[in-house]
Amino acid sequence: MTTASNLRLFCLSIVKRYGSPDIASEEQKADQFRGIFLHDLPVNATTVRAVALACGASTRATHLPANLRGYHEVVDGRMNIYYRDDDCASGVENTILHEIREMMEPIFVELCPGYQPLRTIALHQAANRFAAAVLLPREPFKEKVRQTGLDLVACLLYTSPSPRD
């Protein structure tokens, strides 16, 4: 990567805070990501697309095969995220965040010389955990579980910090 981007700066903040990206859990990365990029913004597809842009990645809806929800590419230093044009809002949110996490991996490798990058399946799983943790933070969810007496529907409806679109 030849130019600085907010995603690169975010990755640098993870390395500075934890020493190595593999020390920070995906939940810790997501908490820091949410604190930096989302603040108190509503978590919806529009905001997540704007966050991707703030990270230096353009997003585009496109027709994809049934077995593919999204992908990313970096061409001449430009990051692009593609997601299904027929996906629901929560699917778009998840896909974009998933792809952002996958794009962090080569940046971590560059910033932290001793870091061993995750292999394909492990990276995919980490990206899933990261996206889920950004969209549904653990602590507010756990607190809502306690408050509602394990009513998971109520927890999911009222855990999000802001309304969804």
mmCIF file of N, CA and C in Angstrom, residues 23-146:
data_model
loop_
_atom_site.group_PDB
_atom_site.id
_atom_site.type_symbol
_atom_site.label_atom_id
_atom_site.label_comp_id
_atom_site.label_asym_id
_atom_site.label_seq_id
_atom_site.Cartn_x
_atom_site.Cartn_y
_atom_site.Cartn_z
ATOM 1 N N ILE A 23 -2.770 -10.556 18.964
ATOM 2 C CA ILE A 23 -3.029 -10.466 20.404
ATOM 3 C C ILE A 23 -4.436 -9.923 20.656
ATOM 4 N N ALA A 24 -4.893 -9.037 19.786
ATOM 5 C CA ALA A 24 -6.233 -8.454 19.920
ATOM 6 C C ALA A 24 -7.271 -9.422 19.361
ATOM 7 N N SER A 25 -8.343 -9.627 20.112
ATOM 8 C CA SER A 25 -9.441 -10.458 19.607
ATOM 9 C C SER A 25 -10.204 -9.679 18.544
ATOM 10 N N GLU A 26 -11.000 -10.365 17.775
ATOM 11 C CA GLU A 26 -11.821 -9.683 16.777
ATOM 12 C C GLU A 26 -12.815 -8.752 17.455
ATOM 13 N N GLU A 27 -13.279 -9.120 18.642
ATOM 14 C CA GLU A 27 -14.187 -8.256 19.397
ATOM 15 C C GLU A 27 -13.476 -6.973 19.822
ATOM 16 N N GLN A 28 -12.216 -7.075 20.240
ATOM 17 C CA GLN A 28 -11.457 -5.881 20.621
ATOM 18 C C GLN A 28 -11.214 -4.991 19.400
ATOM 19 N N LYS A 29 -10.874 -5.593 18.271
ATOM 20 C CA LYS A 29 -10.705 -4.815 17.042
ATOM 21 C C LYS A 29 -12.016 -4.134 16.677
ATOM 22 N N ALA A 30 -13.127 -4.859 16.797
ATOM 23 C CA ALA A 30 -14.442 -4.305 16.459
ATOM 24 C C ALA A 30 -14.814 -3.164 17.401
ATOM 25 N N ASP A 31 -14.536 -3.312 18.686
ATOM 26 C CA ASP A 31 -14.833 -2.242 19.642
ATOM 27 C C ASP A 31 -14.072 -0.972 19.275
ATOM 28 N N GLN A 32 -12.800 -1.127 18.948
ATOM 29 C CA GLN A 32 -11.992 0.033 18.581
ATOM 30 C C GLN A 32 -12.482 0.616 17.252
ATOM 31 N N PHE A 33 -12.817 -0.239 16.311
ATOM 32 C CA PHE A 33 -13.330 0.201 15.009
ATOM 33 C C PHE A 33 -14.619 0.994 15.191
ATOM 34 N N ARG A 34 -15.522 0.456 15.988
ATOM 35 C CA ARG A 34 -16.797 1.116 16.237
ATOM 36 C C ARG A 34 -16.570 2.472 16.915
ATOM 37 N N GLY A 35 -15.662 2.511 17.875
ATOM 38 C CA GLY A 35 -15.372 3.758 18.577
ATOM 39 C C GLY A 35 -14.784 4.822 17.674
ATOM 40 N N ILE A 36 -13.970 4.419 16.725
ATOM 41 C CA ILE A 36 -13.329 5.379 15.827
ATOM 42 C C ILE A 36 -14.247 5.785 14.681
ATOM 43 N N PHE A 37 -14.885 4.824 14.050
ATOM 44 C CA PHE A 37 -15.627 5.111 12.826
ATOM 45 C C PHE A 37 -17.127 5.310 13.010
ATOM 46 N N LEU A 38 -17.734 4.672 13.987
ATOM 47 C CA LEU A 38 -19.185 4.757 14.120
ATOM 48 C C LEU A 38 -19.658 5.719 15.204
ATOM 49 N N HIS A 39 -18.866 5.874 16.251
ATOM 50 C CA HIS A 39 -19.258 6.750 17.372
ATOM 51 C C HIS A 39 -20.696 6.448 17.764
ATOM 52 N N ASP A 40 -21.571 7.446 17.651
ATOM 53 C CA ASP A 40 -22.981 7.261 17.974
ATOM 54 C C ASP A 40 -23.862 7.285 16.727
ATOM 55 N N LEU A 41 -23.260 7.021 15.585
ATOM 56 C CA LEU A 41 -24.017 7.017 14.339
ATOM 57 C C LEU A 41 -24.966 5.823 14.299
ATOM 58 N N PRO A 42 -26.087 5.951 13.590
ATOM 59 C CA PRO A 42 -26.972 4.800 13.442
ATOM 60 C C PRO A 42 -26.262 3.706 12.633
ATOM 61 N N VAL A 43 -26.439 2.481 13.072
ATOM 62 C CA VAL A 43 -25.818 1.371 12.354
ATOM 63 C C VAL A 43 -26.817 0.884 11.315
ATOM 64 N N ASN A 44 -26.564 1.280 10.071
ATOM 65 C CA ASN A 44 -27.413 0.866 8.968
ATOM 66 C C ASN A 44 -26.550 0.788 7.714
ATOM 67 N N ALA A 45 -27.124 0.327 6.633
ATOM 68 C CA ALA A 45 -26.349 0.116 5.410
ATOM 69 C C ALA A 45 -25.733 1.413 4.898
ATOM 70 N N THR A 46 -26.456 2.513 5.008
ATOM 71 C CA THR A 46 -25.933 3.798 4.545
ATOM 72 C C THR A 46 -24.702 4.207 5.346
ATOM 73 N N THR A 47 -24.786 4.082 6.659
ATOM 74 C CA THR A 47 -23.651 4.446 7.510
ATOM 75 C C THR A 47 -22.463 3.530 7.260
ATOM 76 N N VAL A 48 -22.709 2.245 7.126
ATOM 77 C CA VAL A 48 -21.614 1.300 6.910
ATOM 78 C C VAL A 48 -20.934 1.573 5.562
ATOM 79 N N ARG A 49 -21.705 1.926 4.552
ATOM 80 C CA ARG A 49 -21.095 2.304 3.267
ATOM 81 C C ARG A 49 -20.247 3.563 3.429
ATOM 82 N N ALA A 50 -20.734 4.526 4.214
ATOM 83 C CA ALA A 50 -19.962 5.751 4.467
ATOM 84 C C ALA A 50 -18.684 5.442 5.245
ATOM 85 N N VAL A 51 -18.764 4.525 6.189
ATOM 86 C CA VAL A 51 -17.578 4.115 6.948
ATOM 87 C C VAL A 51 -16.562 3.467 6.014
ATOM 88 N N ALA A 52 -17.029 2.629 5.102
ATOM 89 C CA ALA A 52 -16.118 2.015 4.129
ATOM 90 C C ALA A 52 -15.408 3.100 3.334
ATOM 91 N N LEU A 53 -16.146 4.104 2.912
ATOM 92 C CA LEU A 53 -15.550 5.215 2.169
ATOM 93 C C LEU A 53 -14.526 5.949 3.028
ATOM 94 N N ALA A 54 -14.845 6.156 4.300
ATOM 95 C CA ALA A 54 -13.891 6.793 5.219
ATOM 96 C C ALA A 54 -12.633 5.939 5.379
ATOM 97 N N CYS A 55 -12.779 4.635 5.233
ATOM 98 C CA CYS A 55 -11.625 3.717 5.311
ATOM 99 C C CYS A 55 -10.844 3.691 3.997
ATOM 100 N N GLY A 56 -11.369 4.340 2.981
ATOM 101 C CA GLY A 56 -10.688 4.379 1.696
ATOM 102 C C GLY A 56 -11.196 3.381 0.682
ATOM 103 N N ALA A 57 -12.338 2.766 0.968
ATOM 104 C CA ALA A 57 -12.884 1.739 0.064
ATOM 105 C C ALA A 57 -14.207 2.197 -0.527
ATOM 106 N N SER A 58 -14.320 2.118 -1.839
ATOM 107 C CA SER A 58 -15.611 2.383 -2.471
ATOM 108 C C SER A 58 -16.444 1.107 -2.389
ATOM 109 N N THR A 59 -17.753 1.273 -2.396
ATOM 110 C CA THR A 59 -18.655 0.117 -2.336
ATOM 111 C C THR A 59 -19.581 0.159 -3.542
ATOM 112 N N ARG A 60 -19.895 -1.042 -4.040
ATOM 113 C CA ARG A 60 -20.778 -1.129 -5.207
ATOM 114 C C ARG A 60 -21.660 -2.367 -5.101
ATOM 115 N N ALA A 61 -22.946 -2.153 -5.378
ATOM 116 C CA ALA A 61 -23.865 -3.278 -5.494
ATOM 117 C C ALA A 61 -23.680 -3.863 -6.886
ATOM 118 N N THR A 62 -23.661 -5.173 -6.966
ATOM 119 C CA THR A 62 -23.478 -5.821 -8.261
ATOM 120 C C THR A 62 -24.172 -7.173 -8.257
ATOM 121 N N HIS A 63 -24.445 -7.675 -9.431
ATOM 122 C CA HIS A 63 -25.039 -9.011 -9.544
ATOM 123 C C HIS A 63 -23.926 -10.033 -9.286
ATOM 124 N N LEU A 64 -24.175 -10.940 -8.358
ATOM 125 C CA LEU A 64 -23.195 -11.971 -8.004
ATOM 126 C C LEU A 64 -23.821 -13.350 -8.096
ATOM 127 N N PRO A 65 -23.005 -14.371 -8.314
ATOM 128 C CA PRO A 65 -23.533 -15.742 -8.307
ATOM 129 C C PRO A 65 -24.183 -16.065 -6.960
ATOM 130 N N ALA A 66 -25.065 -17.015 -6.956
ATOM 131 C CA ALA A 66 -25.822 -17.359 -5.749
ATOM 132 C C ALA A 66 -24.932 -17.720 -4.560
ATOM 133 N N ASN A 67 -23.764 -18.288 -4.815
ATOM 134 C CA ASN A 67 -22.902 -18.738 -3.724
ATOM 135 C C ASN A 67 -21.913 -17.662 -3.261
ATOM 136 N N LEU A 68 -22.047 -16.427 -3.741
ATOM 137 C CA LEU A 68 -21.111 -15.363 -3.383
ATOM 138 C C LEU A 68 -21.890 -14.161 -2.873
ATOM 139 N N ARG A 69 -21.573 -13.752 -1.641
ATOM 140 C CA ARG A 69 -22.275 -12.612 -1.042
ATOM 141 C C ARG A 69 -21.544 -11.297 -1.310
ATOM 142 N N GLY A 70 -20.224 -11.367 -1.479
ATOM 143 C CA GLY A 70 -19.451 -10.166 -1.744
ATOM 144 C C GLY A 70 -17.984 -10.499 -1.880
ATOM 145 N N TYR A 71 -17.209 -9.513 -2.292
ATOM 146 C CA TYR A 71 -15.759 -9.668 -2.391
ATOM 147 C C TYR A 71 -15.134 -8.287 -2.452
ATOM 148 N N HIS A 72 -13.817 -8.253 -2.343
ATOM 149 C CA HIS A 72 -13.114 -6.983 -2.460
ATOM 150 C C HIS A 72 -11.921 -7.156 -3.381
ATOM 151 N N GLU A 73 -11.441 -6.023 -3.864
ATOM 152 C CA GLU A 73 -10.228 -6.020 -4.663
ATOM 153 C C GLU A 73 -9.491 -4.715 -4.388
ATOM 154 N N VAL A 74 -8.178 -4.781 -4.558
ATOM 155 C CA VAL A 74 -7.353 -3.590 -4.446
ATOM 156 C C VAL A 74 -6.613 -3.478 -5.770
ATOM 157 N N VAL A 75 -6.905 -2.414 -6.506
ATOM 158 C CA VAL A 75 -6.312 -2.202 -7.820
ATOM 159 C C VAL A 75 -5.637 -0.837 -7.820
ATOM 160 N N ASP A 76 -4.338 -0.835 -8.082
ATOM 161 C CA ASP A 76 -3.569 0.411 -8.088
ATOM 162 C C ASP A 76 -3.781 1.212 -6.806
ATOM 163 N N GLY A 77 -3.823 0.507 -5.679
ATOM 164 C CA GLY A 77 -3.989 1.156 -4.385
ATOM 165 C C GLY A 77 -5.421 1.550 -4.048
ATOM 166 N N ARG A 78 -6.348 1.350 -4.977
ATOM 167 C CA ARG A 78 -7.756 1.674 -4.723
ATOM 168 C C ARG A 78 -8.487 0.438 -4.231
ATOM 169 N N MET A 79 -9.152 0.599 -3.098
ATOM 170 C CA MET A 79 -9.888 -0.517 -2.508
ATOM 171 C C MET A 79 -11.355 -0.449 -2.932
ATOM 172 N N ASN A 80 -11.877 -1.577 -3.356
ATOM 173 C CA ASN A 80 -13.265 -1.676 -3.801
ATOM 174 C C ASN A 80 -13.925 -2.863 -3.120
ATOM 175 N N ILE A 81 -15.141 -2.636 -2.654
ATOM 176 C CA ILE A 81 -15.934 -3.702 -2.048
ATOM 177 C C ILE A 81 -17.204 -3.860 -2.877
ATOM 178 N N TYR A 82 -17.500 -5.102 -3.254
ATOM 179 C CA TYR A 82 -18.689 -5.421 -4.036
ATOM 180 C C TYR A 82 -19.607 -6.287 -3.184
ATOM 181 N N TYR A 83 -20.900 -5.998 -3.228
ATOM 182 C CA TYR A 83 -21.880 -6.789 -2.489
ATOM 183 C C TYR A 83 -23.088 -7.056 -3.387
ATOM 184 N N ARG A 84 -23.856 -8.044 -3.009
ATOM 185 C CA ARG A 84 -25.012 -8.469 -3.815
ATOM 186 C C ARG A 84 -26.008 -7.330 -3.984
ATOM 187 N N ASP A 85 -26.439 -7.116 -5.193
ATOM 188 C CA ASP A 85 -27.418 -6.067 -5.448
ATOM 189 C C ASP A 85 -28.802 -6.422 -4.927
ATOM 190 N N ASP A 86 -29.044 -7.698 -4.633
ATOM 191 C CA ASP A 86 -30.355 -8.113 -4.130
ATOM 192 C C ASP A 86 -30.316 -8.504 -2.652
ATOM 193 N N ASP A 87 -29.264 -8.113 -1.946
ATOM 194 C CA ASP A 87 -29.132 -8.474 -0.524
ATOM 195 C C ASP A 87 -29.942 -7.520 0.348
ATOM 196 N N CYS A 88 -30.336 -8.005 1.509
ATOM 197 C CA CYS A 88 -31.045 -7.173 2.473
ATOM 198 C C CYS A 88 -30.058 -6.200 3.134
ATOM 199 N N ALA A 89 -30.561 -5.194 3.820
ATOM 200 C CA ALA A 89 -29.705 -4.174 4.433
ATOM 201 C C ALA A 89 -28.704 -4.785 5.412
ATOM 202 N N SER A 90 -29.159 -5.710 6.254
ATOM 203 C CA SER A 90 -28.236 -6.303 7.223
ATOM 204 C C SER A 90 -27.166 -7.148 6.526
ATOM 205 N N GLY A 91 -27.517 -7.755 5.404
ATOM 206 C CA GLY A 91 -26.531 -8.509 4.631
ATOM 207 C C GLY A 91 -25.477 -7.599 4.031
ATOM 208 N N VAL A 92 -25.896 -6.436 3.550
ATOM 209 C CA VAL A 92 -24.956 -5.460 2.998
ATOM 210 C C VAL A 92 -24.008 -4.985 4.095
ATOM 211 N N GLU A 93 -24.561 -4.663 5.258
ATOM 212 C CA GLU A 93 -23.741 -4.211 6.387
ATOM 213 C C GLU A 93 -22.692 -5.262 6.730
ATOM 214 N N ASN A 94 -23.148 -6.498 6.893
ATOM 215 C CA ASN A 94 -22.242 -7.579 7.264
ATOM 216 C C ASN A 94 -21.168 -7.794 6.208
ATOM 217 N N THR A 95 -21.559 -7.799 4.946
ATOM 218 C CA THR A 95 -20.600 -8.031 3.859
ATOM 219 C C THR A 95 -19.540 -6.950 3.823
ATOM 220 N N ILE A 96 -19.937 -5.703 3.911
ATOM 221 C CA ILE A 96 -18.961 -4.611 3.852
ATOM 222 C C ILE A 96 -17.988 -4.701 5.013
ATOM 223 N N LEU A 97 -18.485 -4.920 6.210
ATOM 224 C CA LEU A 97 -17.594 -5.023 7.379
ATOM 225 C C LEU A 97 -16.693 -6.249 7.272
ATOM 226 N N HIS A 98 -17.226 -7.341 6.782
ATOM 227 C CA HIS A 98 -16.437 -8.555 6.568
ATOM 228 C C HIS A 98 -15.272 -8.249 5.617
ATOM 229 N N GLU A 99 -15.570 -7.593 4.521
ATOM 230 C CA GLU A 99 -14.532 -7.288 3.531
ATOM 231 C C GLU A 99 -13.511 -6.283 4.079
ATOM 232 N N ILE A 100 -13.969 -5.329 4.875
ATOM 233 C CA ILE A 100 -13.031 -4.393 5.504
ATOM 234 C C ILE A 100 -12.041 -5.156 6.366
ATOM 235 N N ARG A 101 -12.536 -6.120 7.146
ATOM 236 C CA ARG A 101 -11.620 -6.900 8.001
ATOM 237 C C ARG A 101 -10.636 -7.696 7.152
ATOM 238 N N GLU A 102 -11.099 -8.259 6.059
ATOM 239 C CA GLU A 102 -10.179 -8.996 5.192
ATOM 240 C C GLU A 102 -9.117 -8.067 4.604
ATOM 241 N N MET A 103 -9.490 -6.834 4.299
ATOM 242 C CA MET A 103 -8.524 -5.882 3.742
ATOM 243 C C MET A 103 -7.506 -5.415 4.782
ATOM 244 N N MET A 104 -7.819 -5.583 6.053
ATOM 245 C CA MET A 104 -6.872 -5.215 7.113
ATOM 246 C C MET A 104 -5.665 -6.154 7.143
ATOM 247 N N GLU A 105 -5.861 -7.393 6.769
ATOM 248 C CA GLU A 105 -4.827 -8.412 6.947
ATOM 249 C C GLU A 105 -3.503 -8.059 6.269
ATOM 250 N N PRO A 106 -3.472 -7.695 4.980
ATOM 251 C CA PRO A 106 -2.182 -7.338 4.383
ATOM 252 C C PRO A 106 -1.575 -6.074 4.995
ATOM 253 N N ILE A 107 -2.420 -5.201 5.518
ATOM 254 C CA ILE A 107 -1.901 -4.003 6.185
ATOM 255 C C ILE A 107 -1.210 -4.415 7.484
ATOM 256 N N PHE A 108 -1.830 -5.336 8.227
ATOM 257 C CA PHE A 108 -1.194 -5.839 9.454
ATOM 258 C C PHE A 108 0.165 -6.464 9.143
ATOM 259 N N VAL A 109 0.242 -7.217 8.062
ATOM 260 C CA VAL A 109 1.497 -7.861 7.665
ATOM 261 C C VAL A 109 2.569 -6.804 7.403
ATOM 262 N N GLU A 110 2.181 -5.750 6.723
ATOM 263 C CA GLU A 110 3.123 -4.676 6.406
ATOM 264 C C GLU A 110 3.573 -3.923 7.658
ATOM 265 N N LEU A 111 2.661 -3.687 8.576
ATOM 266 C CA LEU A 111 2.962 -2.886 9.761
ATOM 267 C C LEU A 111 3.682 -3.656 10.858
ATOM 268 N N CYS A 112 3.495 -4.956 10.869
ATOM 269 C CA CYS A 112 4.015 -5.779 11.968
ATOM 270 C C CYS A 112 4.823 -6.933 11.368
ATOM 271 N N PRO A 113 6.135 -6.724 11.137
ATOM 272 C CA PRO A 113 6.952 -7.699 10.403
ATOM 273 C C PRO A 113 6.891 -9.140 10.925
ATOM 274 N N GLY A 114 6.721 -9.359 12.213
ATOM 275 C CA GLY A 114 6.673 -10.715 12.739
ATOM 276 C C GLY A 114 5.305 -11.369 12.659
ATOM 277 N N TYR A 115 4.325 -10.636 12.210
ATOM 278 C CA TYR A 115 2.963 -11.147 12.173
ATOM 279 C C TYR A 115 2.787 -12.148 11.036
ATOM 280 N N GLN A 116 2.222 -13.293 11.359
ATOM 281 C CA GLN A 116 1.909 -14.309 10.357
ATOM 282 C C GLN A 116 0.457 -14.123 9.935
ATOM 283 N N PRO A 117 0.215 -13.825 8.671
ATOM 284 C CA PRO A 117 -1.157 -13.583 8.235
ATOM 285 C C PRO A 117 -2.030 -14.824 8.374
ATOM 286 N N LEU A 118 -3.295 -14.578 8.623
ATOM 287 C CA LEU A 118 -4.245 -15.675 8.723
ATOM 288 C C LEU A 118 -4.421 -16.317 7.349
ATOM 289 N N ARG A 119 -4.573 -17.622 7.354
ATOM 290 C CA ARG A 119 -4.852 -18.325 6.095
ATOM 291 C C ARG A 119 -6.309 -18.109 5.724
ATOM 292 N N THR A 120 -6.680 -18.521 4.549
ATOM 293 C CA THR A 120 -7.977 -18.195 3.966
ATOM 294 C C THR A 120 -9.159 -18.489 4.882
ATOM 295 N N ILE A 121 -9.278 -19.703 5.371
ATOM 296 C CA ILE A 121 -10.433 -20.066 6.199
ATOM 297 C C ILE A 121 -10.402 -19.312 7.518
ATOM 298 N N ALA A 122 -9.240 -19.220 8.140
ATOM 299 C CA ALA A 122 -9.124 -18.489 9.399
ATOM 300 C C ALA A 122 -9.443 -17.008 9.212
ATOM 301 N N LEU A 123 -9.008 -16.440 8.105
ATOM 302 C CA LEU A 123 -9.302 -15.029 7.830
ATOM 303 C C LEU A 123 -10.803 -14.834 7.614
ATOM 304 N N HIS A 124 -11.413 -15.740 6.902
ATOM 305 C CA HIS A 124 -12.851 -15.657 6.669
ATOM 306 C C HIS A 124 -13.614 -15.716 7.998
ATOM 307 N N GLN A 125 -13.204 -16.616 8.889
ATOM 308 C CA GLN A 125 -13.848 -16.739 10.200
ATOM 309 C C GLN A 125 -13.612 -15.484 11.040
ATOM 310 N N ALA A 126 -12.384 -14.958 11.004
ATOM 311 C CA ALA A 126 -12.078 -13.737 11.746
ATOM 312 C C ALA A 126 -12.920 -12.574 11.223
ATOM 313 N N ALA A 127 -13.068 -12.485 9.910
ATOM 314 C CA ALA A 127 -13.859 -11.417 9.309
ATOM 315 C C ALA A 127 -15.332 -11.545 9.703
ATOM 316 N N ASN A 128 -15.830 -12.762 9.785
ATOM 317 C CA ASN A 128 -17.207 -12.974 10.244
ATOM 318 C C ASN A 128 -17.376 -12.516 11.689
ATOM 319 N N ARG A 129 -16.436 -12.880 12.546
ATOM 320 C CA ARG A 129 -16.501 -12.477 13.959
ATOM 321 C C ARG A 129 -16.406 -10.956 14.092
ATOM 322 N N PHE A 130 -15.491 -10.349 13.328
ATOM 323 C CA PHE A 130 -15.315 -8.895 13.373
ATOM 324 C C PHE A 130 -16.612 -8.198 12.954
ATOM 325 N N ALA A 131 -17.178 -8.584 11.823
ATOM 326 C CA ALA A 131 -18.403 -7.945 11.336
ATOM 327 C C ALA A 131 -19.540 -8.101 12.344
ATOM 328 N N ALA A 132 -19.702 -9.295 12.877
ATOM 329 C CA ALA A 132 -20.759 -9.525 13.863
ATOM 330 C C ALA A 132 -20.541 -8.676 15.110
ATOM 331 N N ALA A 133 -19.290 -8.555 15.546
ATOM 332 C CA ALA A 133 -18.990 -7.779 16.754
ATOM 333 C C ALA A 133 -19.184 -6.280 16.530
ATOM 334 N N VAL A 134 -18.940 -5.806 15.330
ATOM 335 C CA VAL A 134 -19.206 -4.391 15.040
ATOM 336 C C VAL A 134 -20.710 -4.154 15.071
ATOM 337 N N LEU A 135 -21.473 -5.044 14.459
ATOM 338 C CA LEU A 135 -22.916 -4.865 14.354
ATOM 339 C C LEU A 135 -23.656 -5.156 15.650
ATOM 340 N N LEU A 136 -23.141 -6.068 16.443
ATOM 341 C CA LEU A 136 -23.812 -6.465 17.681
ATOM 342 C C LEU A 136 -22.769 -6.588 18.789
ATOM 343 N N PRO A 137 -22.415 -5.465 19.408
ATOM 344 C CA PRO A 137 -21.395 -5.488 20.456
ATOM 345 C C PRO A 137 -21.777 -6.420 21.604
ATOM 346 N N ARG A 138 -20.808 -7.165 22.090
ATOM 347 C CA ARG A 138 -21.034 -8.191 23.102
ATOM 348 C C ARG A 138 -21.602 -7.648 24.408
ATOM 349 N N GLU A 139 -20.995 -6.603 24.963
ATOM 350 C CA GLU A 139 -21.407 -6.134 26.290
ATOM 351 C C GLU A 139 -22.844 -5.601 26.316
ATOM 352 N N PRO A 140 -23.236 -4.744 25.387
ATOM 353 C CA PRO A 140 -24.648 -4.317 25.403
ATOM 354 C C PRO A 140 -25.608 -5.493 25.220
ATOM 355 N N PHE A 141 -25.209 -6.462 24.387
ATOM 356 C CA PHE A 141 -26.060 -7.636 24.180
ATOM 357 C C PHE A 141 -26.173 -8.443 25.472
ATOM 358 N N LYS A 142 -25.055 -8.676 26.154
ATOM 359 C CA LYS A 142 -25.085 -9.434 27.418
ATOM 360 C C LYS A 142 -25.928 -8.723 28.466
ATOM 361 N N GLU A 143 -25.811 -7.411 28.534
ATOM 362 C CA GLU A 143 -26.603 -6.640 29.495
ATOM 363 C C GLU A 143 -28.086 -6.749 29.182
ATOM 364 N N LYS A 144 -28.432 -6.691 27.912
ATOM 365 C CA LYS A 144 -29.831 -6.807 27.523
ATOM 366 C C LYS A 144 -30.361 -8.210 27.814
ATOM 367 N N VAL A 145 -29.527 -9.234 27.660
ATOM 368 C CA VAL A 145 -29.925 -10.600 28.011
ATOM 369 C C VAL A 145 -30.288 -10.658 29.492
ATOM 370 N N ARG A 146 -29.458 -10.060 30.320
ATOM 371 C CA ARG A 146 -29.753 -10.047 31.761
ATOM 372 C C ARG A 146 -31.042 -9.281 32.057
#
